[in-house]
């Protein structure tokens, strides 16, 4: 196994690390012409309007002048994900990299594991051409690249290991499987609903095509956009239904993207085959409040924490932990509440009330695991009641 540092490899592709957006975009303006920036902005706009209309974007991103500038935005992503996936490739002989793009990570794997055969596939022909050029220039005889759009095209060959990074579950705006109601994170086992969502997001057809190219037993390393619990459960149940079960606990990865901390994934390593059917995915999430949150709330209730000078709330939380904060509010008195239910059964609950004697809160929850709680002192309680009225459509 060759020892090539990931930072050195990214530098060979021309990628740079930037601490913040300002320094990056200053470099982008210096590096690209006005016409290139105009074309790039147009491609980004088309991509935003339709998630499956990103061919022009990736083709433009593969051009030699644009590639290092654009992909430098994802320096932290490559820097963290590359080594994490490489650790999961031990023992592999024939590896398929799905959605390889221009081959930034595929060529690194090929360098790290010179005795392993790597095949990269992507739907952008220009990206594949760039990957081939890099592999040829660096004499990577164990790496080849092919134009292939999944699930429309057959995959060339069979493999004992498949890597797929943000290539199967691309409908980023789709929240996945809803919970039974706004008070729980549990999901019903509804085969028809699961199938409909797999078809809607394209997840099912892509997985089915991939598995035809995987020997049994075989291993799949997956890193998709499934941080949201509804998406995660949908994804995991799709894997389970196809006899793919975890061989390690899925891990969320955190990396820096232009100075912003991004939590992504999880990273899944799954095995397909009857020998591993005893394992199962977890669908729960930790529910206990973290100690710093408990300490902060205790300081609020005891009035050790004064109002922020910038008029922000005493306390605000937009994560799943907000539900546990709401449940454990001392002396909670509901003043106003409303629960809406749409035709498809989705629910939204919003609640305004008093707690701990002299404090007021606003709590918001729905069946897609979105939770929010805001706490203010009595002097500013009118703001929360106003937010409540706006949310239920009274204003």
Short mmCIF file of C-alpha atoms in Angstrom, two decimals:
data_model
loop_
_atom_site.label_atom_id
_atom_site.label_comp_id
_atom_site.label_asym_id
_atom_site.label_seq_id
_atom_site.Cartn_x
_atom_site.Cartn_y
_atom_site.Cartn_z
CA UNK A 1 0.00 0.00 0.00
CA UNK A 2 1.53 3.25 -1.12
CA UNK A 3 1.69 6.01 1.46
CA UNK A 4 0.41 9.15 -0.25
CA UNK A 5 -0.87 11.87 2.02
CA UNK A 6 -4.37 13.04 1.03
CA UNK A 7 -3.26 16.70 1.22
CA UNK A 8 -0.47 16.03 -1.28
CA UNK A 9 -2.90 14.29 -3.59
CA UNK A 10 -5.40 17.15 -3.46
CA UNK A 11 -2.57 19.57 -4.24
CA UNK A 12 -1.76 17.53 -7.35
CA UNK A 13 -5.30 18.18 -8.50
CA UNK A 14 -4.77 21.89 -7.85
CA UNK A 15 -7.13 22.04 -4.86
CA UNK A 16 -6.52 24.54 -2.06
CA UNK A 17 -7.79 24.81 1.51
CA UNK A 18 -9.49 28.09 2.47
CA UNK A 19 -10.41 29.20 6.01
CA UNK A 20 -13.52 31.15 5.01
CA UNK A 21 -15.80 32.16 2.14
CA UNK A 22 -14.26 35.61 1.64
CA UNK A 23 -10.77 34.33 0.89
CA UNK A 24 -12.12 31.57 -1.34
CA UNK A 25 -14.36 33.79 -3.47
CA UNK A 26 -11.59 36.38 -3.82
CA UNK A 27 -9.41 33.60 -5.28
CA UNK A 28 -12.30 32.43 -7.48
CA UNK A 29 -12.68 35.92 -8.98
CA UNK A 30 -8.93 36.11 -9.62
CA UNK A 31 -8.78 32.65 -11.20
CA UNK A 32 -11.80 32.64 -13.52
CA UNK A 33 -12.75 34.98 -16.33
CA UNK A 34 -15.99 36.92 -16.32
CA UNK A 35 -17.42 34.58 -18.95
CA UNK A 36 -16.47 31.50 -16.96
CA UNK A 37 -18.11 32.95 -13.86
CA UNK A 38 -21.26 33.76 -15.85
CA UNK A 39 -21.46 30.22 -17.25
CA UNK A 40 -20.85 28.78 -13.79
CA UNK A 41 -23.58 30.90 -12.18
CA UNK A 42 -25.99 29.87 -14.94
CA UNK A 43 -25.19 26.17 -14.45
CA UNK A 44 -25.65 26.53 -10.68
CA UNK A 45 -29.05 28.18 -11.19
CA UNK A 46 -30.25 25.39 -13.49
CA UNK A 47 -29.07 22.83 -10.95
CA UNK A 48 -30.99 24.54 -8.14
CA UNK A 49 -34.21 24.62 -10.15
CA UNK A 50 -34.13 20.88 -10.88
CA UNK A 51 -32.06 18.38 -8.91
CA UNK A 52 -31.73 16.03 -11.89
CA UNK A 53 -30.63 18.81 -14.26
CA UNK A 54 -27.00 19.08 -13.18
CA UNK A 55 -25.27 17.62 -16.24
CA UNK A 56 -24.17 21.06 -17.50
CA UNK A 57 -22.82 21.94 -14.06
CA UNK A 58 -20.59 18.87 -13.78
CA UNK A 59 -19.45 19.12 -17.38
CA UNK A 60 -18.35 22.72 -16.78
CA UNK A 61 -16.76 21.76 -13.44
CA UNK A 62 -14.56 19.24 -15.28
CA UNK A 63 -12.89 21.85 -17.51
CA UNK A 64 -9.20 22.28 -16.58
CA UNK A 65 -9.46 25.95 -15.56
CA UNK A 66 -12.63 25.59 -13.51
CA UNK A 67 -11.93 22.22 -11.85
CA UNK A 68 -9.38 23.24 -9.18
CA UNK A 69 -11.33 26.39 -8.32
CA UNK A 70 -14.72 24.76 -8.00
CA UNK A 71 -13.63 21.56 -6.26
CA UNK A 72 -11.56 23.52 -3.74
CA UNK A 73 -14.91 24.35 -2.11
CA UNK A 74 -15.02 20.66 -1.10
CA UNK A 75 -11.45 20.38 0.15
CA UNK A 76 -12.54 19.50 3.69
CA UNK A 77 -14.98 16.90 2.36
CA UNK A 78 -12.25 15.07 0.42
CA UNK A 79 -9.75 15.47 3.24
CA UNK A 80 -12.01 13.69 5.75
CA UNK A 81 -13.97 11.29 3.57
CA UNK A 82 -11.02 9.90 1.58
CA UNK A 83 -9.15 8.37 4.54
CA UNK A 84 -12.42 7.16 6.13
CA UNK A 85 -13.35 5.21 3.00
CA UNK A 86 -9.79 3.96 2.49
CA UNK A 87 -9.96 2.37 5.95
CA UNK A 88 -13.02 0.39 4.78
CA UNK A 89 -11.29 -0.95 1.65
CA UNK A 90 -9.02 -3.42 3.43
CA UNK A 91 -9.21 -6.81 1.75
CA UNK A 92 -10.88 -5.54 -1.42
CA UNK A 93 -9.66 -6.72 -4.84
CA UNK A 94 -12.07 -5.22 -7.37
CA UNK A 95 -13.65 -1.90 -6.40
CA UNK A 96 -16.35 0.06 -8.23
CA UNK A 97 -16.56 3.79 -7.40
CA UNK A 98 -20.03 5.06 -8.32
CA UNK A 99 -20.43 8.76 -9.04
CA UNK A 100 -16.66 9.19 -9.12
CA UNK A 101 -16.85 12.61 -10.80
CA UNK A 102 -13.44 13.70 -12.06
CA UNK A 103 -11.85 10.90 -10.02
CA UNK A 104 -10.27 12.93 -7.21
CA UNK A 105 -10.80 10.23 -4.58
CA UNK A 106 -10.77 7.25 -6.96
CA UNK A 107 -7.24 8.09 -8.09
CA UNK A 108 -6.17 8.48 -4.46
CA UNK A 109 -7.53 5.03 -3.60
CA UNK A 110 -5.71 3.61 -6.62
CA UNK A 111 -2.46 5.16 -5.43
CA UNK A 112 -2.94 3.93 -1.87
CA UNK A 113 -3.80 0.38 -3.01
CA UNK A 114 -1.69 -0.38 -6.10
CA UNK A 115 -2.63 -4.09 -6.05
CA UNK A 116 -6.38 -3.38 -6.13
CA UNK A 117 -8.32 -2.75 -9.36
CA UNK A 118 -10.50 0.38 -9.31
CA UNK A 119 -13.22 1.25 -11.81
CA UNK A 120 -14.89 4.67 -11.62
CA UNK A 121 -18.23 5.43 -13.29
CA UNK A 122 -20.04 8.74 -13.67
CA UNK A 123 -22.80 10.21 -15.83
CA UNK A 124 -20.69 13.23 -16.82
CA UNK A 125 -18.61 12.27 -19.86
CA UNK A 126 -16.33 15.29 -19.44
CA UNK A 127 -15.67 14.29 -15.82
CA UNK A 128 -14.71 10.79 -16.97
CA UNK A 129 -12.36 12.24 -19.59
CA UNK A 130 -10.61 14.32 -16.94
CA UNK A 131 -10.30 11.30 -14.62
CA UNK A 132 -8.73 9.29 -17.43
CA UNK A 133 -6.24 12.05 -18.17
CA UNK A 134 -5.14 12.24 -14.54
CA UNK A 135 -4.79 8.45 -14.25
CA UNK A 136 -2.77 8.27 -17.45
CA UNK A 137 -0.53 11.18 -16.46
CA UNK A 138 0.21 9.54 -13.10
CA UNK A 139 0.55 6.05 -14.61
CA UNK A 140 -2.23 4.54 -12.52
CA UNK A 141 -2.63 1.29 -14.39
CA UNK A 142 -5.00 -0.10 -11.75
CA UNK A 143 -7.63 2.62 -12.34
CA UNK A 144 -10.03 2.92 -15.29
CA UNK A 145 -13.04 5.15 -15.84
CA UNK A 146 -16.28 4.69 -17.77
CA UNK A 147 -19.25 6.84 -18.71
CA UNK A 148 -22.29 5.26 -17.05
CA UNK A 149 -25.61 6.67 -15.88
CA UNK A 150 -27.29 4.58 -13.19
CA UNK A 151 -29.84 2.98 -13.40
CA UNK A 152 -30.19 3.47 -17.15
CA UNK A 153 -26.88 1.82 -18.09
CA UNK A 154 -25.38 -1.54 -17.28
CA UNK A 155 -22.32 -1.44 -15.03
CA UNK A 156 -19.15 -2.85 -16.62
CA UNK A 157 -18.03 -5.96 -14.73
CA UNK A 158 -18.61 -7.39 -11.26
CA UNK A 159 -16.97 -6.31 -8.01
CA UNK A 160 -16.40 -7.50 -4.47
CA UNK A 161 -16.61 -3.92 -3.16
CA UNK A 162 -18.69 -0.96 -4.28
CA UNK A 163 -18.16 2.64 -3.10
CA UNK A 164 -20.96 5.17 -3.59
CA UNK A 165 -20.59 8.72 -2.31
CA UNK A 166 -23.59 11.05 -2.68
CA UNK A 167 -24.65 9.29 -5.86
CA UNK A 168 -27.69 7.17 -4.92
CA UNK A 169 -29.86 9.40 -2.73
CA UNK A 170 -29.70 12.69 -4.57
CA UNK A 171 -33.12 14.19 -3.83
CA UNK A 172 -31.72 16.40 -1.08
CA UNK A 173 -34.99 18.26 -0.49
CA UNK A 174 -36.94 15.04 0.11
CA UNK A 175 -37.38 14.51 3.87
CA UNK A 176 -37.86 10.74 3.57
CA UNK A 177 -40.16 8.70 5.80
CA UNK A 178 -42.42 10.67 8.18
CA UNK A 179 -42.85 9.61 11.79
CA UNK A 180 -46.22 8.37 13.11
CA UNK A 181 -47.03 11.76 14.60
CA UNK A 182 -45.34 14.93 15.83
CA UNK A 183 -44.58 13.50 19.30
CA UNK A 184 -42.46 10.53 18.17
CA UNK A 185 -39.58 9.62 15.87
CA UNK A 186 -40.82 6.09 15.26
CA UNK A 187 -41.87 5.10 11.74
CA UNK A 188 -44.51 2.61 10.65
CA UNK A 189 -43.47 -0.35 8.50
CA UNK A 190 -45.45 0.46 5.37
CA UNK A 191 -44.12 -1.46 2.36
CA UNK A 192 -46.14 0.55 -0.16
CA UNK A 193 -44.98 3.87 1.28
CA UNK A 194 -41.37 2.65 1.27
CA UNK A 195 -41.60 1.56 -2.36
CA UNK A 196 -43.21 4.82 -3.45
CA UNK A 197 -40.47 6.86 -1.77
CA UNK A 198 -37.71 4.69 -3.26
CA UNK A 199 -39.19 5.28 -6.70
CA UNK A 200 -39.72 9.01 -6.11
CA UNK A 201 -36.15 9.60 -4.98
CA UNK A 202 -34.60 7.12 -7.45
CA UNK A 203 -32.97 5.29 -4.55
CA UNK A 204 -34.53 1.89 -5.22
CA UNK A 205 -33.71 1.59 -8.95
CA UNK A 206 -30.13 2.78 -8.36
CA UNK A 207 -29.56 0.28 -5.55
CA UNK A 208 -31.01 -2.56 -7.63
CA UNK A 209 -28.69 -1.77 -10.53
CA UNK A 210 -25.68 -1.58 -8.22
CA UNK A 211 -26.37 -4.90 -6.57
CA UNK A 212 -26.37 -6.67 -9.93
CA UNK A 213 -22.67 -5.80 -10.16
CA UNK A 214 -21.82 -6.95 -6.62
CA UNK A 215 -20.64 -10.49 -5.95
CA UNK A 216 -22.27 -12.26 -3.01
CA UNK A 217 -21.14 -11.92 -0.33
CA UNK A 218 -19.92 -8.47 -1.17
CA UNK A 219 -19.36 -5.16 0.58
CA UNK A 220 -20.72 -1.69 -0.10
CA UNK A 221 -19.29 1.52 1.35
CA UNK A 222 -21.89 4.29 1.26
CA UNK A 223 -21.82 7.97 2.10
CA UNK A 224 -25.11 9.62 1.21
CA UNK A 225 -26.94 12.73 2.41
CA UNK A 226 -28.88 11.01 5.19
CA UNK A 227 -28.23 13.10 8.30
CA UNK A 228 -31.96 13.76 8.56
CA UNK A 229 -33.55 10.83 10.41
CA UNK A 230 -36.43 10.45 7.95
CA UNK A 231 -33.97 10.06 5.09
CA UNK A 232 -31.72 7.80 7.14
CA UNK A 233 -34.52 5.35 7.99
CA UNK A 234 -35.72 5.29 4.38
CA UNK A 235 -32.17 4.58 3.21
CA UNK A 236 -31.51 1.88 5.81
CA UNK A 237 -34.78 0.07 5.13
CA UNK A 238 -33.98 0.07 1.41
CA UNK A 239 -30.67 -1.63 2.23
CA UNK A 240 -32.26 -4.13 4.64
CA UNK A 241 -34.86 -5.13 2.05
CA UNK A 242 -32.00 -6.10 -0.25
CA UNK A 243 -30.14 -8.20 2.38
CA UNK A 244 -27.56 -5.47 3.01
CA UNK A 245 -26.77 -5.10 6.69
CA UNK A 246 -24.13 -3.14 8.63
CA UNK A 247 -20.76 -4.64 9.51
CA UNK A 248 -19.88 -1.54 11.54
CA UNK A 249 -21.83 1.19 13.32
CA UNK A 250 -22.68 3.95 10.81
CA UNK A 251 -20.66 7.09 11.55
CA UNK A 252 -21.48 10.72 10.89
CA UNK A 253 -18.46 12.64 9.61
CA UNK A 254 -17.71 16.29 10.35
CA UNK A 255 -15.55 18.43 8.09
CA UNK A 256 -14.96 22.11 7.45
CA UNK A 257 -16.27 23.70 4.25
CA UNK A 258 -14.98 27.26 3.81
CA UNK A 259 -14.91 27.74 7.56
CA UNK A 260 -18.32 26.16 8.26
CA UNK A 261 -18.55 22.88 10.17
CA UNK A 262 -20.60 20.35 8.18
CA UNK A 263 -22.03 17.14 9.65
CA UNK A 264 -22.64 14.68 6.84
CA UNK A 265 -23.34 11.05 6.07
CA UNK A 266 -23.46 8.70 7.87
CA UNK A 267 -20.69 6.53 6.45
CA UNK A 268 -22.09 3.01 6.04
CA UNK A 269 -20.14 -0.20 5.53
CA UNK A 270 -22.63 -2.94 4.68
CA UNK A 271 -22.38 -6.58 3.66
CA UNK A 272 -24.71 -8.37 1.31
CA UNK A 273 -25.28 -12.02 1.99
CA UNK A 274 -27.21 -14.44 4.22
CA UNK A 275 -24.27 -14.89 6.61
CA UNK A 276 -24.72 -11.35 7.95
CA UNK A 277 -28.50 -11.25 8.36
CA UNK A 278 -28.29 -11.31 12.16
CA UNK A 279 -27.20 -7.65 12.16
CA UNK A 280 -29.65 -4.76 11.93
CA UNK A 281 -29.69 -1.00 11.54
CA UNK A 282 -30.66 1.21 14.46
CA UNK A 283 -33.49 3.65 13.88
CA UNK A 284 -33.33 5.48 17.18
CA UNK A 285 -31.28 8.53 18.10
CA UNK A 286 -29.90 9.60 21.50
CA UNK A 287 -32.60 11.45 23.44
CA UNK A 288 -30.80 12.64 26.58
CA UNK A 289 -29.94 16.31 26.79
CA UNK A 290 -26.24 17.03 26.74
CA UNK A 291 -24.73 18.26 30.02
CA UNK A 292 -23.90 21.77 28.69
CA UNK A 293 -27.56 22.22 27.73
CA UNK A 294 -28.76 21.13 31.18
CA UNK A 295 -26.30 23.52 32.82
CA UNK A 296 -27.39 26.40 30.60
CA UNK A 297 -31.08 25.84 31.39
CA UNK A 298 -30.39 25.58 35.10
CA UNK A 299 -28.66 28.98 34.93
CA UNK A 300 -31.72 30.43 33.15
CA UNK A 301 -34.23 29.09 35.68
CA UNK A 302 -32.14 30.42 38.58
CA UNK A 303 -31.84 33.80 36.81
CA UNK A 304 -28.07 33.57 36.72
CA UNK A 305 -28.22 34.37 33.00
CA UNK A 306 -29.36 37.84 31.95
CA UNK A 307 -31.02 38.88 28.70
CA UNK A 308 -28.60 38.97 25.74
CA UNK A 309 -27.69 42.51 24.64
CA UNK A 310 -28.57 41.79 21.00
CA UNK A 311 -32.23 40.94 21.79
CA UNK A 312 -31.75 37.27 20.93
CA UNK A 313 -33.66 34.64 22.96
CA UNK A 314 -32.43 33.45 26.34
CA UNK A 315 -32.30 29.97 24.83
CA UNK A 316 -32.93 28.55 21.35
CA UNK A 317 -32.49 25.06 19.94
CA UNK A 318 -33.30 23.77 16.42
CA UNK A 319 -32.16 20.15 16.84
CA UNK A 320 -33.94 16.98 17.97
CA UNK A 321 -32.74 17.79 21.49
CA UNK A 322 -35.38 20.56 21.49
CA UNK A 323 -38.00 17.87 22.11
CA UNK A 324 -36.27 16.73 25.28
CA UNK A 325 -35.90 20.33 26.45
CA UNK A 326 -39.63 20.86 25.88
CA UNK A 327 -40.57 17.66 27.72
CA UNK A 328 -38.49 18.61 30.75
CA UNK A 329 -39.56 22.24 31.06
CA UNK A 330 -40.34 22.78 34.75
CA UNK A 331 -43.92 23.74 35.64
CA UNK A 332 -44.94 23.84 31.98
CA UNK A 333 -48.33 25.49 31.35
CA UNK A 334 -49.73 25.46 27.80
CA UNK A 335 -51.38 28.79 26.96
CA UNK A 336 -52.09 28.24 23.27
CA UNK A 337 -51.51 25.29 20.94
CA UNK A 338 -52.51 24.05 17.51
CA UNK A 339 -51.90 20.84 15.58
CA UNK A 340 -52.44 20.79 11.82
CA UNK A 341 -52.79 17.63 9.74
CA UNK A 342 -52.48 17.55 5.98
CA UNK A 343 -54.25 15.17 3.62
CA UNK A 344 -51.30 12.76 3.57
CA UNK A 345 -51.27 12.53 7.37
CA UNK A 346 -48.30 14.81 8.01
CA UNK A 347 -48.63 16.79 11.23
CA UNK A 348 -47.30 20.08 12.56
CA UNK A 349 -47.67 21.15 16.18
CA UNK A 350 -46.95 24.60 17.56
CA UNK A 351 -47.29 25.56 21.22
CA UNK A 352 -46.92 28.72 23.28
CA UNK A 353 -46.73 28.57 27.05
CA UNK A 354 -45.18 29.45 30.39
CA UNK A 355 -42.55 27.52 32.32
CA UNK A 356 -40.45 27.78 35.49
CA UNK A 357 -42.83 30.38 36.84
CA UNK A 358 -41.63 33.50 35.03
CA UNK A 359 -40.43 32.30 31.63
CA UNK A 360 -42.22 31.74 28.33
CA UNK A 361 -41.52 29.34 25.49
CA UNK A 362 -42.50 28.60 21.90
CA UNK A 363 -42.25 24.99 20.71
CA UNK A 364 -42.61 23.74 17.14
CA UNK A 365 -42.52 20.11 15.90
CA UNK A 366 -43.57 18.07 12.88
CA UNK A 367 -43.52 14.50 11.57
CA UNK A 368 -40.23 15.04 9.71
CA UNK A 369 -38.18 15.35 12.91
CA UNK A 370 -37.95 19.10 12.79
CA UNK A 371 -37.93 20.51 16.31
CA UNK A 372 -37.51 24.05 17.61
CA UNK A 373 -37.81 25.65 21.03
CA UNK A 374 -37.33 29.29 22.00
CA UNK A 375 -37.34 30.56 25.61
CA UNK A 376 -37.64 34.19 26.74
CA UNK A 377 -38.25 36.03 29.98
CA UNK A 378 -41.67 37.48 30.83
CA UNK A 379 -40.76 41.00 29.65
CA UNK A 380 -40.40 39.75 26.06
CA UNK A 381 -43.15 37.11 26.06
CA UNK A 382 -45.24 39.20 23.65
CA UNK A 383 -42.66 38.47 20.94
CA UNK A 384 -43.21 34.73 21.30
CA UNK A 385 -46.99 35.10 21.25
CA UNK A 386 -46.64 37.20 18.10
CA UNK A 387 -44.50 34.49 16.47
CA UNK A 388 -47.15 31.94 17.44
CA UNK A 389 -49.93 33.98 15.83
CA UNK A 390 -47.94 34.37 12.63
CA UNK A 391 -47.18 30.64 12.48
CA UNK A 392 -50.85 29.61 12.72
CA UNK A 393 -51.89 32.25 10.19
CA UNK A 394 -53.62 34.77 12.44
CA UNK A 395 -51.53 37.60 10.96
#
